[in-house]
CSV table of C-alpha atoms in Angstrom, one decimal:
chain,number,residue,atom,x,y,z
I,248,MET,CA,-47.4,21.0,-152.5
I,249,ARG,CA,-51.1,20.3,-152.2
I,250,VAL,CA,-51.2,21.7,-148.7
I,251,ARG,CA,-49.5,24.9,-149.9
I,252,PHE,CA,-51.9,25.2,-152.8
I,253,LEU,CA,-54.9,24.9,-150.5
I,254,LEU,CA,-53.4,27.5,-148.1
I,255,PHE,CA,-52.9,29.8,-151.1
I,256,ILE,CA,-56.5,29.4,-152.2
I,257,LEU,CA,-57.7,30.0,-148.7
I,258,PHE,CA,-55.6,33.2,-148.4
I,259,ALA,CA,-56.9,34.4,-151.7
I,260,LEU,CA,-60.5,33.8,-150.8
I,261,LEU,CA,-60.1,35.6,-147.4
I,262,PHE,CA,-58.1,38.6,-148.6
I,263,ALA,CA,-59.1,39.1,-152.2
I,264,PRO,CA,-62.2,41.2,-151.3
I,265,LEU,CA,-60.0,43.4,-149.0
I,266,LEU,CA,-57.4,43.8,-151.7
I,267,SER,CA,-59.9,44.8,-154.3
I,268,HIS,CA,-61.7,47.2,-151.9
I,269,ALA,CA,-58.3,48.7,-151.0
I,270,GLN,CA,-57.9,50.0,-154.5
I,271,VAL,CA,-60.8,52.4,-155.0
I,272,PHE,CA,-60.8,56.2,-155.1
I,273,SER,CA,-64.1,58.0,-154.5
I,274,TRP,CA,-64.6,61.7,-154.1
I,275,ARG,CA,-67.1,64.5,-154.5
I,276,GLU,CA,-66.3,67.3,-157.0
I,277,PRO,CA,-65.8,70.5,-155.1
I,278,GLY,CA,-69.0,72.6,-154.8
I,279,VAL,CA,-71.3,70.2,-156.7
I,280,SER,CA,-73.4,67.1,-156.0
I,281,THR,CA,-71.6,64.9,-158.6
I,282,CYS,CA,-69.3,62.2,-157.2
I,283,TYR,CA,-66.8,60.0,-159.0
I,284,LYS,CA,-65.3,56.7,-158.2
I,285,ILE,CA,-62.4,54.8,-159.8
I,286,ASP,CA,-62.2,51.1,-159.3
I,287,PHE,CA,-58.5,50.3,-160.0
I,288,VAL,CA,-59.2,46.5,-160.0
I,289,ALA,CA,-61.8,46.8,-162.7
I,290,ASN,CA,-60.0,49.9,-164.2
I,291,HIS,CA,-63.4,51.7,-164.6
I,292,LEU,CA,-64.7,55.2,-163.8
I,293,PHE,CA,-68.1,55.7,-162.2
I,294,GLU,CA,-70.2,58.9,-161.9
I,295,SER,CA,-73.1,59.5,-159.5
I,296,ASN,CA,-76.5,60.4,-160.9
I,297,VAL,CA,-79.4,62.5,-159.5
I,298,LYS,CA,-80.8,59.3,-157.8
I,299,GLY,CA,-77.5,58.8,-155.9
I,300,GLN,CA,-76.6,55.7,-158.0
I,301,TRP,CA,-73.3,54.9,-159.6
I,302,VAL,CA,-73.2,55.0,-163.4
I,303,ASP,CA,-70.3,53.2,-165.2
I,304,LEU,CA,-68.5,55.6,-167.6
I,305,GLY,CA,-66.2,52.9,-168.9
I,306,GLU,CA,-62.4,52.4,-168.7
I,307,VAL,CA,-60.2,55.0,-167.1
I,308,ASN,CA,-56.7,56.0,-168.3
I,309,LEU,CA,-54.1,55.6,-165.6
I,310,VAL,CA,-50.8,57.5,-166.0
I,311,ASP,CA,-47.8,56.9,-163.7
I,312,ILE,CA,-50.1,55.1,-161.2
I,313,LYS,CA,-48.4,52.6,-158.9
I,314,SER,CA,-50.7,50.0,-157.6
I,315,ALA,CA,-48.7,49.5,-154.4
I,316,ASP,CA,-49.2,53.2,-153.5
I,317,LEU,CA,-53.0,53.1,-153.6
I,318,TYR,CA,-55.4,52.6,-150.8
I,319,SER,CA,-59.1,53.3,-150.3
I,320,ASN,CA,-60.5,55.8,-147.9
I,321,ALA,CA,-63.0,58.4,-149.1
I,322,ASP,CA,-62.4,60.6,-146.1
I,323,ALA,CA,-58.7,60.7,-146.9
I,324,ILE,CA,-59.0,62.0,-150.5
I,325,ASN,CA,-59.3,65.7,-150.7
I,326,PRO,CA,-60.5,67.0,-154.1
I,327,ILE,CA,-59.2,70.5,-154.8
I,328,LYS,CA,-59.8,72.9,-157.7
I,329,ILE,CA,-57.1,75.4,-158.8
I,330,LYS,CA,-58.1,78.4,-160.9
I,331,GLY,CA,-56.7,78.2,-164.4
I,332,ARG,CA,-55.8,74.5,-164.1
I,333,PRO,CA,-58.4,72.2,-165.7
I,334,GLY,CA,-59.6,69.1,-163.9
I,335,THR,CA,-59.4,68.2,-160.2
I,336,LEU,CA,-56.5,67.6,-158.0
I,337,LEU,CA,-56.8,64.7,-155.6
I,338,VAL,CA,-54.6,65.0,-152.5
I,339,MET,CA,-54.2,61.9,-150.4
I,340,GLU,CA,-53.8,62.2,-146.7
I,341,CYS,CA,-51.1,60.1,-144.9
I,342,SER,CA,-49.1,59.7,-148.1
I,343,GLY,CA,-49.0,63.3,-149.5
I,344,GLN,CA,-49.6,61.9,-153.0
I,345,VAL,CA,-51.1,64.3,-155.5
I,346,TYR,CA,-53.2,63.1,-158.5
I,347,HIS,CA,-54.8,65.0,-161.4
I,348,PHE,CA,-58.1,63.9,-162.7
I,349,ASN,CA,-59.4,65.0,-166.1
I,350,LEU,CA,-63.0,64.0,-166.8
I,351,ALA,CA,-62.9,64.9,-170.5
I,352,SER,CA,-60.2,62.3,-171.2
I,353,LYS,CA,-61.1,60.1,-168.2
I,354,THR,CA,-57.5,60.2,-167.1
I,355,LEU,CA,-55.9,60.0,-163.6
I,356,LYS,CA,-52.3,61.0,-163.5
I,357,ARG,CA,-49.8,61.0,-160.6
I,358,GLU,CA,-48.4,64.5,-160.2
I,359,ASP,CA,-46.0,64.2,-157.2
I,360,LEU,CA,-42.8,62.4,-156.5
I,361,THR,CA,-43.6,62.0,-152.8
I,362,TYR,CA,-42.5,58.9,-150.8
I,363,TYR,CA,-44.9,57.5,-148.3
I,364,ARG,CA,-44.6,59.4,-145.0
I,365,GLY,CA,-47.7,58.5,-143.0
I,366,ALA,CA,-47.4,61.5,-140.7
I,367,ASN,CA,-50.3,63.7,-142.0
I,368,CYS,CA,-53.4,61.6,-141.8
I,369,GLN,CA,-56.5,63.8,-141.1
I,370,ALA,CA,-54.5,66.9,-142.1
I,371,ALA,CA,-56.2,70.1,-143.0
I,372,GLN,CA,-55.5,70.3,-146.8
I,373,PHE,CA,-56.6,73.3,-148.9
I,374,THR,CA,-55.5,75.6,-151.7
I,375,ARG,CA,-54.7,79.3,-151.5
I,376,LYS,CA,-53.6,81.4,-154.4
I,377,ASP,CA,-52.8,78.3,-156.6
I,378,THR,CA,-50.7,76.7,-153.8
I,379,LEU,CA,-51.6,73.5,-152.0
I,380,TYR,CA,-51.2,73.4,-148.3
I,381,SER,CA,-51.2,70.6,-145.7
I,382,PHE,CA,-51.4,71.6,-142.0
I,383,GLY,CA,-51.0,69.1,-139.2
I,384,GLY,CA,-52.5,65.6,-139.0
I,385,TYR,CA,-51.8,62.4,-137.2
I,386,GLY,CA,-49.1,59.8,-137.7
I,387,PHE,CA,-46.6,57.5,-136.0
I,388,TRP,CA,-48.8,57.4,-132.9
I,389,GLN,CA,-48.9,61.2,-132.3
I,390,SER,CA,-50.6,64.3,-133.5
I,391,THR,CA,-48.5,66.9,-135.3
I,392,ASN,CA,-48.5,70.6,-136.1
I,393,ILE,CA,-46.2,70.3,-139.1
I,394,MET,CA,-47.1,72.7,-141.9
I,395,THR,CA,-46.1,72.1,-145.6
I,396,GLN,CA,-46.9,73.4,-149.1
I,397,PHE,CA,-46.6,71.6,-152.4
I,398,ASN,CA,-43.7,72.6,-154.7
I,399,TRP,CA,-44.7,72.2,-158.3
I,400,VAL,CA,-41.1,72.3,-159.4
I,401,SER,CA,-39.7,69.5,-157.2
I,402,LYS,CA,-43.1,67.7,-157.1
I,403,ASP,CA,-42.8,67.3,-153.3
I,404,TRP,CA,-44.0,68.9,-150.1
I,405,THR,CA,-41.7,71.5,-148.5
I,406,HIS,CA,-41.8,72.6,-144.8
I,407,ILE,CA,-43.2,76.0,-143.7
I,408,LEU,CA,-41.3,77.6,-140.8
I,409,ALA,CA,-44.1,79.3,-138.8
I,410,LYS,CA,-43.8,81.9,-136.0
I,411,GLY,CA,-45.8,83.0,-133.1
I,412,GLU,CA,-48.1,81.0,-130.8
I,413,ILE,CA,-48.3,77.7,-132.8
I,414,PRO,CA,-51.0,75.2,-131.6
I,415,HIS,CA,-49.5,71.8,-130.4
I,416,ALA,CA,-51.7,69.9,-132.9
I,417,ILE,CA,-53.7,70.7,-136.1
I,418,HIS,CA,-56.5,68.5,-137.3
I,419,LYS,CA,-58.9,69.0,-140.2
I,420,LYS,CA,-61.9,68.5,-138.0
I,421,SER,CA,-60.9,71.3,-135.6
I,422,SER,CA,-59.5,73.8,-138.1
I,423,VAL,CA,-60.4,75.3,-141.5
I,424,TYR,CA,-59.2,77.7,-144.1
I,425,LEU,CA,-61.7,80.5,-145.0
I,426,PRO,CA,-61.0,81.7,-148.5
I,427,GLU,CA,-63.3,84.8,-148.2
I,428,LEU,CA,-61.2,86.1,-145.3
I,429,ASP,CA,-57.9,84.5,-146.3
I,430,ARG,CA,-57.6,83.2,-142.8
I,431,PHE,CA,-56.7,79.7,-141.3
I,432,VAL,CA,-58.5,79.3,-138.0
I,433,ALA,CA,-57.9,76.4,-135.5
I,434,ILE,CA,-60.4,76.1,-132.7
I,435,GLY,CA,-58.8,73.9,-130.0
I,436,ALA,CA,-56.0,71.4,-130.3
I,437,ARG,CA,-56.1,67.7,-129.3
I,438,ARG,CA,-52.5,66.7,-128.7
I,439,ILE,CA,-52.0,62.9,-128.7
I,440,ASN,CA,-48.7,61.2,-128.0
I,441,GLN,CA,-49.2,57.5,-127.4
I,442,THR,CA,-45.5,57.1,-126.5
I,443,GLU,CA,-45.9,59.3,-123.5
I,444,SER,CA,-49.4,58.0,-122.6
I,445,ALA,CA,-51.7,55.8,-124.6
I,446,GLY,CA,-54.9,57.1,-123.0
I,447,ALA,CA,-54.1,60.7,-122.1
I,448,LEU,CA,-55.4,63.6,-124.3
I,449,ASP,CA,-54.0,67.0,-124.0
I,450,LEU,CA,-56.9,69.4,-124.7
I,451,ASP,CA,-56.3,73.0,-125.6
I,452,TYR,CA,-59.4,75.2,-125.7
I,453,SER,CA,-57.6,78.1,-127.4
I,454,VAL,CA,-58.5,79.7,-130.7
I,455,TYR,CA,-55.6,80.3,-133.1
I,456,ASP,CA,-55.4,82.5,-136.2
I,457,PHE,CA,-52.7,82.0,-138.9
I,458,LYS,CA,-51.6,84.9,-141.2
I,459,PHE,CA,-50.1,83.9,-144.4
I,460,SER,CA,-48.4,87.3,-145.0
I,461,ASN,CA,-45.9,86.8,-142.2
I,462,LYS,CA,-46.4,83.0,-141.6
I,463,SER,CA,-47.4,83.6,-138.0
I,464,PHE,CA,-49.9,82.1,-135.6
I,465,LYS,CA,-51.7,84.2,-133.0
I,466,ARG,CA,-53.7,83.0,-130.0
I,467,LEU,CA,-56.9,84.9,-130.0
I,468,GLY,CA,-58.3,83.6,-126.7
I,469,GLU,CA,-59.9,80.7,-125.1
I,470,VAL,CA,-63.3,79.1,-125.7
I,471,HIS,CA,-65.6,79.6,-122.8
I,472,GLU,CA,-69.0,79.0,-124.5
I,473,PRO,CA,-70.3,76.0,-122.6
I,474,LEU,CA,-71.7,73.9,-125.5
I,475,LEU,CA,-68.7,74.3,-127.8
I,476,LYS,CA,-66.4,73.5,-124.9
I,477,GLU,CA,-68.4,70.4,-124.2
I,478,LEU,CA,-68.2,69.4,-127.9
I,479,MET,CA,-64.4,70.1,-128.0
I,480,SER,CA,-63.8,67.7,-125.0
I,481,GLY,CA,-65.8,64.9,-126.7
I,482,GLU,CA,-65.2,63.0,-129.9
I,483,PRO,CA,-63.9,64.9,-132.9
I,484,SER,CA,-66.6,66.5,-135.0
I,485,ASN,CA,-67.9,65.0,-138.3
I,486,PHE,CA,-66.6,68.0,-140.2
I,487,MET,CA,-65.6,71.7,-140.0
I,488,LEU,CA,-66.4,73.7,-143.1
I,489,ALA,CA,-66.0,77.3,-144.3
I,490,LEU,CA,-69.1,79.0,-145.4
I,491,GLY,CA,-68.1,82.5,-146.4
I,492,GLN,CA,-67.2,84.3,-143.1
I,493,TYR,CA,-68.7,81.5,-141.1
I,494,ILE,CA,-67.4,78.2,-139.7
I,495,VAL,CA,-69.9,75.3,-139.6
I,496,ILE,CA,-69.3,72.4,-137.3
I,497,SER,CA,-71.2,69.1,-137.1
I,498,PRO,CA,-70.8,67.4,-133.7
I,499,LYS,CA,-70.2,63.7,-134.0
I,500,HIS,CA,-71.6,62.5,-130.7
I,501,ASP,CA,-75.1,63.2,-129.4
I,502,VAL,CA,-75.5,66.3,-127.4
I,503,PRO,CA,-78.0,66.1,-124.5
I,504,GLY,CA,-81.3,67.6,-125.6
I,505,TYR,CA,-80.5,67.4,-129.3
I,506,ASN,CA,-80.5,64.8,-132.0
I,507,HIS,CA,-77.9,64.6,-134.7
I,508,ASP,CA,-79.6,67.3,-136.8
I,509,LEU,CA,-77.3,69.9,-135.2
I,510,LEU,CA,-74.9,72.5,-136.7
I,511,TYR,CA,-72.7,74.8,-134.6
I,512,ILE,CA,-72.1,78.1,-136.5
I,513,ILE,CA,-69.4,80.6,-135.8
I,514,ASP,CA,-69.2,84.1,-137.3
I,515,VAL,CA,-65.5,84.8,-137.6
I,516,LYS,CA,-65.9,88.5,-138.6
I,517,ASP,CA,-68.4,89.3,-135.9
I,518,SER,CA,-66.3,88.6,-132.7
I,519,PHE,CA,-66.6,84.8,-133.2
I,520,LYS,CA,-70.3,84.9,-132.2
I,521,ALA,CA,-71.9,81.4,-132.2
I,522,TYR,CA,-75.3,80.1,-133.3
I,523,LEU,CA,-76.9,76.7,-132.8
I,524,TRP,CA,-79.0,75.3,-135.6
I,525,THR,CA,-81.2,72.3,-134.7
I,526,ASN,CA,-83.1,71.6,-138.0
I,527,PRO,CA,-86.4,73.2,-137.2
I,528,ALA,CA,-87.9,72.1,-140.5
I,529,ARG,CA,-87.2,68.5,-139.4
I,530,PHE,CA,-86.3,67.3,-142.9
I,531,GLN,CA,-84.7,63.9,-143.0
I,532,ILE,CA,-81.0,64.2,-142.1
I,533,ARG,CA,-79.7,60.9,-140.8
I,534,LYS,CA,-76.1,61.3,-139.9
I,535,PHE,CA,-73.4,63.5,-141.4
I,536,ILE,CA,-70.8,60.7,-141.2
I,537,GLU,CA,-70.0,58.9,-144.5
I,538,GLU,CA,-71.3,55.5,-143.5
I,539,ARG,CA,-73.0,55.2,-146.9
I,540,GLY,CA,-70.0,56.4,-148.8
I,541,ILE,CA,-68.9,59.7,-150.4
I,542,LEU,CA,-72.4,60.2,-151.9
I,543,TYR,CA,-73.8,61.2,-148.5
I,544,SER,CA,-71.1,63.7,-147.6
I,545,VAL,CA,-71.9,67.3,-146.9
I,546,PHE,CA,-70.5,70.0,-149.3
I,547,VAL,CA,-70.7,73.8,-149.6
I,548,ASN,CA,-70.8,76.2,-152.5
I,549,GLY,CA,-70.4,79.9,-151.8
I,550,THR,CA,-72.6,80.7,-148.8
I,551,THR,CA,-74.8,77.6,-149.1
I,552,ILE,CA,-74.5,74.2,-147.5
I,553,PHE,CA,-75.9,71.1,-149.2
I,554,LEU,CA,-77.0,68.1,-147.1
I,555,PRO,CA,-77.2,64.9,-149.2
I,556,GLN,CA,-79.4,62.3,-147.6
I,557,ALA,CA,-81.2,59.0,-148.0
I,558,GLN,CA,-84.9,59.0,-147.2
I,559,GLU,CA,-86.0,56.6,-144.5
I,560,THR,CA,-89.7,56.8,-145.5
I,561,PHE,CA,-91.4,55.6,-148.7
I,562,PRO,CA,-90.2,55.4,-151.4
I,563,TYR,CA,-87.3,53.7,-149.6
I,564,GLY,CA,-83.8,54.3,-151.1
I,565,SER,CA,-84.7,57.6,-152.8
I,566,TYR,CA,-82.1,60.3,-152.7
I,567,GLN,CA,-82.2,64.0,-152.5
I,568,ILE,CA,-80.1,67.0,-151.5
I,569,VAL,CA,-81.3,69.7,-149.1
I,570,GLU,CA,-79.9,73.2,-150.0
I,571,VAL,CA,-79.7,75.6,-147.0
I,572,PRO,CA,-78.2,79.1,-147.4
I,573,ILE,CA,-76.3,80.6,-144.5
I,574,LYS,CA,-79.0,83.3,-144.1
I,575,THR,CA,-81.6,80.5,-143.5
I,576,LEU,CA,-79.3,78.7,-141.0
I,577,LEU,CA,-78.8,81.9,-139.0
I,578,ALA,CA,-82.5,82.9,-139.1
I,579,GLU,CA,-83.4,79.4,-137.7
I,580,SER,CA,-80.6,79.4,-135.1
I,581,THR,CA,-80.4,80.2,-131.5
I,582,PRO,CA,-77.7,82.9,-130.7
I,583,LEU,CA,-75.1,81.7,-128.1
I,584,GLY,CA,-72.9,84.7,-127.9
I,585,PRO,CA,-69.1,85.0,-128.6
I,586,ILE,CA,-67.3,81.8,-128.0
I,587,MET,CA,-64.4,83.4,-126.2
I,588,GLU,CA,-66.5,85.5,-123.9
I,589,LYS,CA,-66.8,84.2,-120.3
I,590,PRO,CA,-70.3,83.4,-119.1
I,591,LEU,CA,-71.8,86.0,-116.7
I,592,LEU,CA,-71.6,83.6,-113.8
I,593,ASP,CA,-67.9,82.9,-114.5
I,594,THR,CA,-67.2,86.6,-114.8
I,595,ALA,CA,-69.0,87.4,-111.5
I,596,ARG,CA,-67.2,84.5,-109.9
I,597,ASP,CA,-63.8,85.9,-111.2
I,598,PHE,CA,-64.8,89.4,-110.0
I,599,ALA,CA,-65.7,88.0,-106.6
I,600,VAL,CA,-62.5,86.1,-106.3
I,601,ILE,CA,-60.5,89.2,-107.3
I,602,PHE,CA,-62.5,91.4,-104.9
I,603,PHE,CA,-62.0,89.0,-101.9
I,604,GLY,CA,-58.4,88.5,-102.9
I,605,VAL,CA,-57.8,92.3,-102.8
I,606,LEU,CA,-59.7,92.5,-99.6
I,607,ILE,CA,-57.6,89.8,-97.9
I,608,VAL,CA,-54.4,91.4,-99.1
I,609,PHE,CA,-55.7,94.8,-97.8
I,610,PHE,CA,-56.4,93.4,-94.3
I,611,VAL,CA,-53.1,91.4,-94.2
I,612,LEU,CA,-51.2,94.6,-95.1
I,613,ARG,CA,-53.2,96.6,-92.6
I,614,PHE,CA,-52.5,94.0,-89.9
I,615,PHE,CA,-48.7,94.2,-90.6
I,616,ILE,CA,-48.8,98.0,-90.7
I,617,LEU,CA,-50.7,98.2,-87.3
I,618,LEU,CA,-48.4,95.6,-85.9
I,619,LYS,CA,-45.4,97.6,-87.0
I,620,ARG,CA,-46.9,100.8,-85.5
I,621,ARG,CA,-47.6,99.0,-82.2
I,622,ASN,CA,-44.0,97.8,-82.1
I,623,LYS,CA,-42.7,101.4,-82.7
I,624,ARG,CA,-45.0,102.8,-79.9
I,625,LYS,CA,-43.7,100.1,-77.6
I,626,GLN,CA,-40.1,101.1,-78.5
I,627,LEU,CA,-40.8,104.7,-77.9
I,628,ARG,CA,-42.2,104.0,-74.4
I,629,MET,CA,-39.2,101.9,-73.6
I,630,LEU,CA,-36.5,104.3,-75.0
I,631,LEU,CA,-37.8,107.7,-74.0
I,632,GLY,CA,-37.3,108.9,-70.5
I,633,PRO,CA,-39.9,111.1,-68.6
I,634,ASN,CA,-38.3,114.4,-69.7
I,635,GLU,CA,-37.8,113.2,-73.3
I,636,LYS,CA,-41.5,112.2,-73.5
I,637,GLN,CA,-42.6,115.6,-72.3
I,638,PHE,CA,-40.2,117.3,-74.7
I,639,LEU,CA,-41.6,115.3,-77.6
I,640,ASP,CA,-45.2,116.2,-76.6
I,641,PHE,CA,-44.1,119.8,-76.3
I,642,LEU,CA,-42.6,119.8,-79.8
I,643,ARG,CA,-45.7,118.1,-81.3
I,644,LEU,CA,-48.0,120.6,-79.8
I,645,ASN,CA,-46.0,123.5,-81.1
I,646,TYR,CA,-45.2,122.0,-84.5
I,647,ARG,CA,-47.8,124.1,-86.5
I,648,GLN,CA,-46.8,127.3,-84.6
I,649,GLY,CA,-43.2,126.9,-85.8
I,650,TYR,CA,-39.9,126.7,-84.0
I,651,VAL,CA,-39.5,126.7,-80.2
I,652,SER,CA,-36.6,128.6,-78.6
I,653,GLY,CA,-34.2,127.4,-76.0
I,654,HIS,CA,-35.8,129.8,-73.5
I,655,GLN,CA,-39.3,128.3,-74.1
I,656,ILE,CA,-37.8,124.8,-73.5
I,657,VAL,CA,-36.2,125.9,-70.3
I,658,ALA,CA,-39.4,127.6,-69.2
I,659,PHE,CA,-41.6,124.5,-70.1
I,660,PHE,CA,-39.5,122.4,-67.7
I,661,GLY,CA,-39.3,125.1,-64.9
I,662,LYS,CA,-35.6,125.5,-65.2
I,663,HIS,CA,-35.7,129.3,-65.9
I,664,LYS,CA,-34.3,130.1,-62.4
I,665,SER,CA,-31.3,127.9,-62.9
I,666,SER,CA,-27.9,129.2,-64.0
I,667,PRO,CA,-27.3,129.7,-67.7
I,668,GLU,CA,-24.7,126.9,-67.7
I,669,SER,CA,-27.1,124.5,-65.9
I,670,GLN,CA,-29.8,125.5,-68.5
I,671,ARG,CA,-27.4,124.8,-71.4
I,672,GLN,CA,-26.4,121.4,-70.0
I,673,PHE,CA,-30.1,120.4,-69.4
I,674,ARG,CA,-31.1,121.5,-72.9
I,675,ALA,CA,-28.1,119.6,-74.5
I,676,LYS,CA,-28.8,116.4,-72.6
I,677,LEU,CA,-32.5,116.6,-73.5
I,678,ILE,CA,-31.9,117.1,-77.2
I,679,GLU,CA,-29.2,114.4,-77.3
I,680,GLY,CA,-31.5,111.9,-75.6
I,681,LEU,CA,-34.4,112.6,-77.9
I,682,ASN,CA,-32.2,112.3,-81.0
I,683,LYS,CA,-30.8,109.0,-79.9
I,684,SER,CA,-34.2,107.5,-78.9
I,685,LEU,CA,-36.0,108.6,-82.1
I,686,GLY,CA,-33.0,107.6,-84.2
I,687,LEU,CA,-33.3,104.0,-83.0
I,688,VAL,CA,-37.0,103.9,-83.7
I,689,PHE,CA,-36.8,105.7,-87.1
I,690,PRO,CA,-33.3,104.8,-88.3
I,691,GLY,CA,-31.9,107.1,-91.0
I,692,GLU,CA,-34.3,109.9,-90.3
I,693,GLN,CA,-33.3,113.4,-89.2
I,694,VAL,CA,-35.2,114.0,-85.9
I,695,LEU,CA,-34.9,117.8,-85.3
I,696,ASP,CA,-34.8,120.8,-87.6
I,697,ILE,CA,-32.5,123.2,-85.8
I,698,GLN,CA,-32.2,126.9,-86.9
I,699,ALA,CA,-30.5,130.0,-85.4
I,700,ASP,CA,-32.8,132.2,-83.3
I,701,ASP,CA,-33.6,135.5,-85.0
I,702,LYS,CA,-34.0,137.3,-81.8
I,703,ASP,CA,-30.9,136.0,-80.0
I,704,GLN,CA,-28.1,134.9,-82.2
I,705,ARG,CA,-26.5,133.0,-79.3
I,706,MET,CA,-29.5,130.7,-79.1
I,707,LEU,CA,-31.0,128.0,-81.4
I,708,THR,CA,-34.6,127.1,-82.2
I,709,TYR,CA,-36.0,123.6,-82.6
I,710,ARG,CA,-38.7,121.9,-84.4
I,711,LEU,CA,-39.5,118.2,-85.4
I,712,THR,CA,-38.8,117.5,-89.0
I,713,ASP,CA,-41.8,116.9,-91.3
I,714,SER,CA,-41.0,113.2,-91.7
I,715,ILE,CA,-40.7,112.5,-88.0
I,716,TYR,CA,-43.8,114.5,-87.2
I,717,GLN,CA,-45.9,112.6,-89.8
I,718,ALA,CA,-44.4,109.2,-88.6
I,719,ILE,CA,-45.2,109.9,-84.9
I,720,LYS,CA,-48.6,111.3,-85.8
I,721,LYS,CA,-49.5,107.9,-87.4
I,722,LEU,CA,-48.6,105.9,-84.3
């Protein structure tokens, strides 16, 4: 018994701090610098002050809260305001739990009847026209593109059946809802399936746009801007935020030539043109990650971004917020061009590849055409007899003058002194031989155009057909 008791005490000492830490909610109120924290172990509510310190507001009222469902992760609690509904909704990723916080009564109430799912960690969660949405996420060792919306009647999340070109994965750090434009934009998709391959990452550099009117995704194009493409292939960004018609991205890893004071801005309305802001004022921005808690997370209000920070110079530990409007960000940024426009070098390379490809195809086709003509010339030389060759040359020379008569043919070959029957037989044999020979070289083609002679109804006139004349002319 004593051994068991000692083991229990050891377990409590080791894991009690983790258990107490695992039951804390902290979040920033949407659009303002004030943050709140609920310590479920102490059952107290805390509020941040202008110095970035926590102030104890006393006990908090918990309604329908189950301790077993709680876990702590400031990055996984998404505070959302809904017009006409007082207080703040706190949506928990991974679980899909929805809580309602009322500051006036210091009350936190569970609103949903969701069972733990674990499939939507890091999901893009937002509100649109009083409806809560949760797009994508990660869970069960794979990324997802599942789309759901919260049903206030059943108190649960219902599936959205989307159409169109749906991205393979949706993540909150690579997609964002822009209320001003009423558009959900996903820039790239990082598909992970650790069952198929633990280390492989399926990167999609496409840009997708979701329309709520018909619940349809559309692929707008592919990212070609070099810096953004490099960022997309690295670690996920710190955040992706909507700032009016602009998307603001904070890269997580260091970009060569820049420090972490870096924002990548995309103008969605203006052909997705990109801008790079590198903090020219050089005010103290440490890192955009929340290593110091929710107090140091970035937030937006309208068309202004707020950068909370801790000073690294005297007086140490002081706290302030830098307010930067989008106009200032753009004025201090370097234009990078549309993100889906190929660089000039790539365009020139593509043009050169197409040009040389067409050129190669042209020469190949020409080679086969010349080879075919040479074979036909060879066939003609083999099939045509001496008289038939002369007859063909005679018809070609007289093609533009019109038809040649039987008398002209006989005279051309010097048979005019022969008997009429001998002339007829010679003429018939000559025409039959020409028809057979050219018919073998040009199968299916009519060789001679034969008409009655206007001057002598007993005789016929002859001429090469247009198709045969043109074909022989090309040889």
